[in-house]
Short mmCIF file of C-alpha atoms in Angstrom, two decimals:
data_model
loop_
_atom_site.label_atom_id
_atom_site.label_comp_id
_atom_site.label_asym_id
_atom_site.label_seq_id
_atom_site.Cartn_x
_atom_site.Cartn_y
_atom_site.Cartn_z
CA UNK A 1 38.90 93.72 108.36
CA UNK A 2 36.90 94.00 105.31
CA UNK A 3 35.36 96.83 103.42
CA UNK A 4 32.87 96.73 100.49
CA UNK A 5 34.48 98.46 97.26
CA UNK A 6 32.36 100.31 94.47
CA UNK A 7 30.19 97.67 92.91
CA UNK A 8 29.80 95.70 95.88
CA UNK A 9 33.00 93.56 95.54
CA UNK A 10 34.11 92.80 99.29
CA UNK A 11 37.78 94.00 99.63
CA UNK A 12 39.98 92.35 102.84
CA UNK A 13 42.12 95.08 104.48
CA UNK A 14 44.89 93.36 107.56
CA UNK A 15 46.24 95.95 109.18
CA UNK A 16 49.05 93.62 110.96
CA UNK A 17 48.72 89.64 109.84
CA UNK A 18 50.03 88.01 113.04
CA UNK A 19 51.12 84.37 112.51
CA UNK A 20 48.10 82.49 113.82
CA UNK A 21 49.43 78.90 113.30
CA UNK A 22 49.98 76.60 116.53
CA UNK A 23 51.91 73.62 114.83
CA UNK A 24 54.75 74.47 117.00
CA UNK A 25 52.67 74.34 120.56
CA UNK A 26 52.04 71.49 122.45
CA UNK A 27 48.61 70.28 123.27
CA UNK A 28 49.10 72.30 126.84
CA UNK A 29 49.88 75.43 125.15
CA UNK A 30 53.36 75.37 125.59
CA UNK A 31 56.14 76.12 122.78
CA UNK A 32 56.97 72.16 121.35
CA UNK A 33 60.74 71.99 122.09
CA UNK A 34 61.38 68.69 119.88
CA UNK A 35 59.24 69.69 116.85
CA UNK A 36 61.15 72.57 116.76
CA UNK A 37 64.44 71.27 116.81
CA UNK A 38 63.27 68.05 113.99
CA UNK A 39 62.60 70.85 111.71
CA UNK A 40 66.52 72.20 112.08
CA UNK A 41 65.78 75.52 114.30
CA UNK A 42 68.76 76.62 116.21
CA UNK A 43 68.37 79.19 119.11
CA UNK A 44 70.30 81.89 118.96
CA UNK A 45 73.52 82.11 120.97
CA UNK A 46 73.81 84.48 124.04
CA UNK A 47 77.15 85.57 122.33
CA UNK A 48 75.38 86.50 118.89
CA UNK A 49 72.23 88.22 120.63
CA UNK A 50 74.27 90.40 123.00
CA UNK A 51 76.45 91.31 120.03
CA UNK A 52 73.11 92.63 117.87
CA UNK A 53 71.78 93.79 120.67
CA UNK A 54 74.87 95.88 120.64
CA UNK A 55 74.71 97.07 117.44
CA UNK A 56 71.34 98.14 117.61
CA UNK A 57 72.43 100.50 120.44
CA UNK A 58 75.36 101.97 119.39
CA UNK A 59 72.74 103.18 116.48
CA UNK A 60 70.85 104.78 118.45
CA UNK A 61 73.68 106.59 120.98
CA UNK A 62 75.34 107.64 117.66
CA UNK A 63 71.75 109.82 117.07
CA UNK A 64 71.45 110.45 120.16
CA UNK A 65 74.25 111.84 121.30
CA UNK A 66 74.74 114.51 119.09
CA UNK A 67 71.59 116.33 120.02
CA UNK A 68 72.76 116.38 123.64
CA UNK A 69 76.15 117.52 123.10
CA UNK A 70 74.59 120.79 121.14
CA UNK A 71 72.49 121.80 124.44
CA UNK A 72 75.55 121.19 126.40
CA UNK A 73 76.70 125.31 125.94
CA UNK A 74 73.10 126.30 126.95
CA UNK A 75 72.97 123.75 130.01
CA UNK A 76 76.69 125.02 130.89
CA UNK A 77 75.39 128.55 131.28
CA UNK A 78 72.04 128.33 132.89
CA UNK A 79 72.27 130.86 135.68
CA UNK A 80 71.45 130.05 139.32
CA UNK A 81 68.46 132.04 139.45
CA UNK A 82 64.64 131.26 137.97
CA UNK A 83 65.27 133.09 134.94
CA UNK A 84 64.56 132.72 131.59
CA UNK A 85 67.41 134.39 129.96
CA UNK A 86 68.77 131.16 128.77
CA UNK A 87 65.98 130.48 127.01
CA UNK A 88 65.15 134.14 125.66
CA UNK A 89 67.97 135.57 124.78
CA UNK A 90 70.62 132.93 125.14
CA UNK A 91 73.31 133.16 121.86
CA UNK A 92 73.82 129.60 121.27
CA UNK A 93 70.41 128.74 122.29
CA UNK A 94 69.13 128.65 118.56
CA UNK A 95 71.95 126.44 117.24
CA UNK A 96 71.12 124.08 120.36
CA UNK A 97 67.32 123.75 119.09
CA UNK A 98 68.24 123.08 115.89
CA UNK A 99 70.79 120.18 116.95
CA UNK A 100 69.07 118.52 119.56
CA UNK A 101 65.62 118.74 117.11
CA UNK A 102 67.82 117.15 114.00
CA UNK A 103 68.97 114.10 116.30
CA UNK A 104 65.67 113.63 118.28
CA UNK A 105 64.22 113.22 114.50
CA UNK A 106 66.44 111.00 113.65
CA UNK A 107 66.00 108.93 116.80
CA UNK A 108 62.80 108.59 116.28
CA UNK A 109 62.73 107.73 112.69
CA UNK A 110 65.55 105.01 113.67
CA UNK A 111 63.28 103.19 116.17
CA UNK A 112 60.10 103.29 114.31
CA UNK A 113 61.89 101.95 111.00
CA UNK A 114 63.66 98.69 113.22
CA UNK A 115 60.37 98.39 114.71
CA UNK A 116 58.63 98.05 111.19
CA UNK A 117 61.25 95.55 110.41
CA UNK A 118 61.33 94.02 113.52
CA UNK A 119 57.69 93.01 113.14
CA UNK A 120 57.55 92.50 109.76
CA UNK A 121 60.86 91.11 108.76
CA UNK A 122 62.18 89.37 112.14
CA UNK A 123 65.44 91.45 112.12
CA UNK A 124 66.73 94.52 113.05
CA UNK A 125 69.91 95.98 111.47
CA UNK A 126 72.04 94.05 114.50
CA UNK A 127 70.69 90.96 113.82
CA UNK A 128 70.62 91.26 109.82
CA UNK A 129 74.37 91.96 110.18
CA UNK A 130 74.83 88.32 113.18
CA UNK A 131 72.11 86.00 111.04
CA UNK A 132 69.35 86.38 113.84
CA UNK A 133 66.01 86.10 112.95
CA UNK A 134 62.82 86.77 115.18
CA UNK A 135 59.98 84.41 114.52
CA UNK A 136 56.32 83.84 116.52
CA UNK A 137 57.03 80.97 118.60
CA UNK A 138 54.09 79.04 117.68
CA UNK A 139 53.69 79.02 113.77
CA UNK A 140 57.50 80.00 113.27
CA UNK A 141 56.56 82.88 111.49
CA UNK A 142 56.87 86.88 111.33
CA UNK A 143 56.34 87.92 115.18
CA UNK A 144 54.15 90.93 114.12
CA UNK A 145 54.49 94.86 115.04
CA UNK A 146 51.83 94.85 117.37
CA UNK A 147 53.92 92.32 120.07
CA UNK A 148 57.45 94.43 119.17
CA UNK A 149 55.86 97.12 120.03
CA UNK A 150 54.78 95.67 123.82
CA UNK A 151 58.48 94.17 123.68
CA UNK A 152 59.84 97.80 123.68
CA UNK A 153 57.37 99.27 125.21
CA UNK A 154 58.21 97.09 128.35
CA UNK A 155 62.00 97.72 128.04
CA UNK A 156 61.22 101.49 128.13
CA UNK A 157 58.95 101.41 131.09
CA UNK A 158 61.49 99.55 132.67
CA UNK A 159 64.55 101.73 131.77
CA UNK A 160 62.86 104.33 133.08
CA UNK A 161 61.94 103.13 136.15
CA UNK A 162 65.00 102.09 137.38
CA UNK A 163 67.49 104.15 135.09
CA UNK A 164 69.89 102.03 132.84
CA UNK A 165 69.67 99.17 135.80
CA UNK A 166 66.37 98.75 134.72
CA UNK A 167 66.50 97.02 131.78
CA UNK A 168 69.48 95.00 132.50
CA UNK A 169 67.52 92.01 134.39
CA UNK A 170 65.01 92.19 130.46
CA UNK A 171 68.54 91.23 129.12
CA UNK A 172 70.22 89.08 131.10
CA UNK A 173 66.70 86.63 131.56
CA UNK A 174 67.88 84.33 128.03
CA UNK A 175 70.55 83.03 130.53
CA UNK A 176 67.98 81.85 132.54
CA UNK A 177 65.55 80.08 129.95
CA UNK A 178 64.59 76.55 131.85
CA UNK A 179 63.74 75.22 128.16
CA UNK A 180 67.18 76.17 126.87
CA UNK A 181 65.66 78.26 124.32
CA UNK A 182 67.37 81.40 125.14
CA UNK A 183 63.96 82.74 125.19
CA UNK A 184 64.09 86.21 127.62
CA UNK A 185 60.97 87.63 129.65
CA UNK A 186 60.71 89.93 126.57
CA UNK A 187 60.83 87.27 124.39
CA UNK A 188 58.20 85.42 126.48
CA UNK A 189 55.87 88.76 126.83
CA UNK A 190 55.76 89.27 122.75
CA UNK A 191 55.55 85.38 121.92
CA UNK A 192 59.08 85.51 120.23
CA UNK A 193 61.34 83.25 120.07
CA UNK A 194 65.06 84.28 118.47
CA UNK A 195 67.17 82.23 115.77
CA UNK A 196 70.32 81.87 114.38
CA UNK A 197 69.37 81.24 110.62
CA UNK A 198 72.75 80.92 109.35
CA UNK A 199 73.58 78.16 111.54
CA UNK A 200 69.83 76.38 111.13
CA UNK A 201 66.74 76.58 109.26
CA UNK A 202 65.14 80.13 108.20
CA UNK A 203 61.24 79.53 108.52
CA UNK A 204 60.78 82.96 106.45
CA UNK A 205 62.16 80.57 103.57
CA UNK A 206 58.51 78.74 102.80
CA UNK A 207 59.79 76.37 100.70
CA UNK A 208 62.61 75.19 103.10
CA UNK A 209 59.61 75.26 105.97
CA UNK A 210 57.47 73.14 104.51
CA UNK A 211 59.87 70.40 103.07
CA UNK A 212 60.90 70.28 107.05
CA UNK A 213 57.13 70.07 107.73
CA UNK A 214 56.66 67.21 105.58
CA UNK A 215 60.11 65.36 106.84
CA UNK A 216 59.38 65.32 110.47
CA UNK A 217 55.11 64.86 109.56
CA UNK A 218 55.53 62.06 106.85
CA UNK A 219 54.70 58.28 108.22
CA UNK A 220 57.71 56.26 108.51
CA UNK A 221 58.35 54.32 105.27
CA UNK A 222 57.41 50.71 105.47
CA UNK A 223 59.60 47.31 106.64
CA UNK A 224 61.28 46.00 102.95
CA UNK A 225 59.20 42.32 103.08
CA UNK A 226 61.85 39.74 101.82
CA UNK A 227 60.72 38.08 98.69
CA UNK A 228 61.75 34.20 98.13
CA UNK A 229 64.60 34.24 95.42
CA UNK A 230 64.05 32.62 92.22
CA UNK A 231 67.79 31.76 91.65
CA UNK A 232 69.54 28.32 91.90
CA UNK A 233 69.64 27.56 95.83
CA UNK A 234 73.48 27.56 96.39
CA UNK A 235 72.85 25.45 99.96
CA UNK A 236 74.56 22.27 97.90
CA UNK A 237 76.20 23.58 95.35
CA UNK A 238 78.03 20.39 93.88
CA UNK A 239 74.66 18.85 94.21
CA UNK A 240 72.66 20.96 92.59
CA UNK A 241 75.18 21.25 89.89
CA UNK A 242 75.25 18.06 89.18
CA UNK A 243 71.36 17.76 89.16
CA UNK A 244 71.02 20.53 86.31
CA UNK A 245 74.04 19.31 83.85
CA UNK A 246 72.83 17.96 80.92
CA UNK A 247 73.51 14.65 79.92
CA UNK A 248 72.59 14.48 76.76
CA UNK A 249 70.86 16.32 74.25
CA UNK A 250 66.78 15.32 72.95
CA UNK A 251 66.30 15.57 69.36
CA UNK A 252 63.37 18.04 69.95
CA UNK A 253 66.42 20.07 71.18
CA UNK A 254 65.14 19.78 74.43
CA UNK A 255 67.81 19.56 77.14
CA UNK A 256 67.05 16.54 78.47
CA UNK A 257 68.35 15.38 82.22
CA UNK A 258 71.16 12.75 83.39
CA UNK A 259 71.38 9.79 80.84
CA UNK A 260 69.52 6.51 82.71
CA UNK A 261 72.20 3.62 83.76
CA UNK A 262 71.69 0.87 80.42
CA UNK A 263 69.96 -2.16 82.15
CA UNK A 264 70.92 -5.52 82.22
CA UNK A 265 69.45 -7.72 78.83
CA UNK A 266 66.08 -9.43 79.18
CA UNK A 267 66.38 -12.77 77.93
CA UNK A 268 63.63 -13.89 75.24
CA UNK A 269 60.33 -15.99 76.14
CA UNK A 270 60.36 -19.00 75.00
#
């Protein structure tokens, strides 16, 4: 988007710079399996992912829980009746607002901050913590917020469809990646594709990126043509020793080559 500052000067505002790029695609749209792994990306490991997938959601139960455990003495004495005396007049009903208000902020600042880094960043305080790194998986680069935000929008919808069984088919569908990417359903609904960056290449690391770009892109290096030696051929060796001892030396200090056999004497005319 782009606005026009005070003295006309054009000024370009992105809201959320998705990675655009399609070097890793195929010409059929598909995610390019060998360019990816020429450039040194490793896939993530099931073991890795569930493990900061696991961290990720013991942060969360550890602000959620709280707030539910405060309502708990309201909840235990709600009488039978349609009343509102629970509500109203209820003695621990105050303290229970306040705790369950505390954690639901918290919550909520929780998931919007590991979506922010999600998008931006790749990582989430799980995968900081296992190496993982989220990438786009056609330009290898950040994912952006926008398609993190469809990723967990989806796993809501479908925890709350189907309470906690839900969601479990979202996580369990890396194991059944036909590329062997350990790409999931969510990773295939936001365009991700997950990375273990300790074990591989980091494509958030530029520099690293585009050496790898210019390794796997660069034209092979020519065949080394043979040049014809200059040296002494060695295929007769006594020969060609022979042949370059000197056997004498010229007086223009010239070496000169084997002497001539003397000839027999020519006898004089008459």
């Amino acid at each position: 988007m782009t606005e026009a500052a005070p003295g006309g000067v054009a000024v370009s505002v992105t809201l959320d710079n998705d990675e655009t790029d399609a070097v890793g695609l195929r010409p059929d749209g598909r995610p390019d399996q060998e360019y990816a792994a020429a450039l040194g990306l490793i896939p993530a490991s099931p073991m890795r992912r569930s493990l900061a997938f696991a961290i990720d959601f013991a942060i969360w139960l550890a602000l959620f829980v709280p707030g539910v455990l405060a309502t708990v003495p309201v909840w235990s004495r709600l009488p039978l009746g349609l009343t509102t005396y629970w509500l109203r007049d209820h003695p621990a009903f105050g303290a229970a607002a306040v705790g369950f208000g505390v954690s639901q902020g918290l919550v909520l600042a929780s998931v919007l901050v590991q979506l922010i880094l999600h998008g931006r960043k790749g990582i989430t305080v799980g995968k900081a913590i296992f190496g993982l790194r989220s990438v786009s998986v056609a330009g290898f680069g950040r994912p952006g917020f926008r398609r993190i935000v469809l990723r967990a929008a989806v796993f809501l919808a479908a925890a709350l469809v189907i309470p906690v069984l839900g969601a479990v088919p979202l996580l369990l569908s890396p194991l059944w990646d036909k590329e062997r990417r350990g790409r999931g359903w969510l990773d295939v609904i936001g365009g991700t594709w997950l990375l273990d960056v300790r074990a591989g290449l980091d494509p958030v690391n530029t520099k690293q990126l585009r050496h790898a770009r210019k390794a796997v892109t660069a034209a092979p290096a020519a065949a080394h043509t043979r040049m014809p030696s200059l040296a002494t051929r060695t295929d007769d060796a006594a020969g060609a020793a022979a042949a370059f001892v000197p056997g004498q030396r010229s007086r223009s200090g010239v070496v000169a080559g084997p002497a001539a056999e003397p000839s027999a004497p020519v006898a004089p005319a008459p």
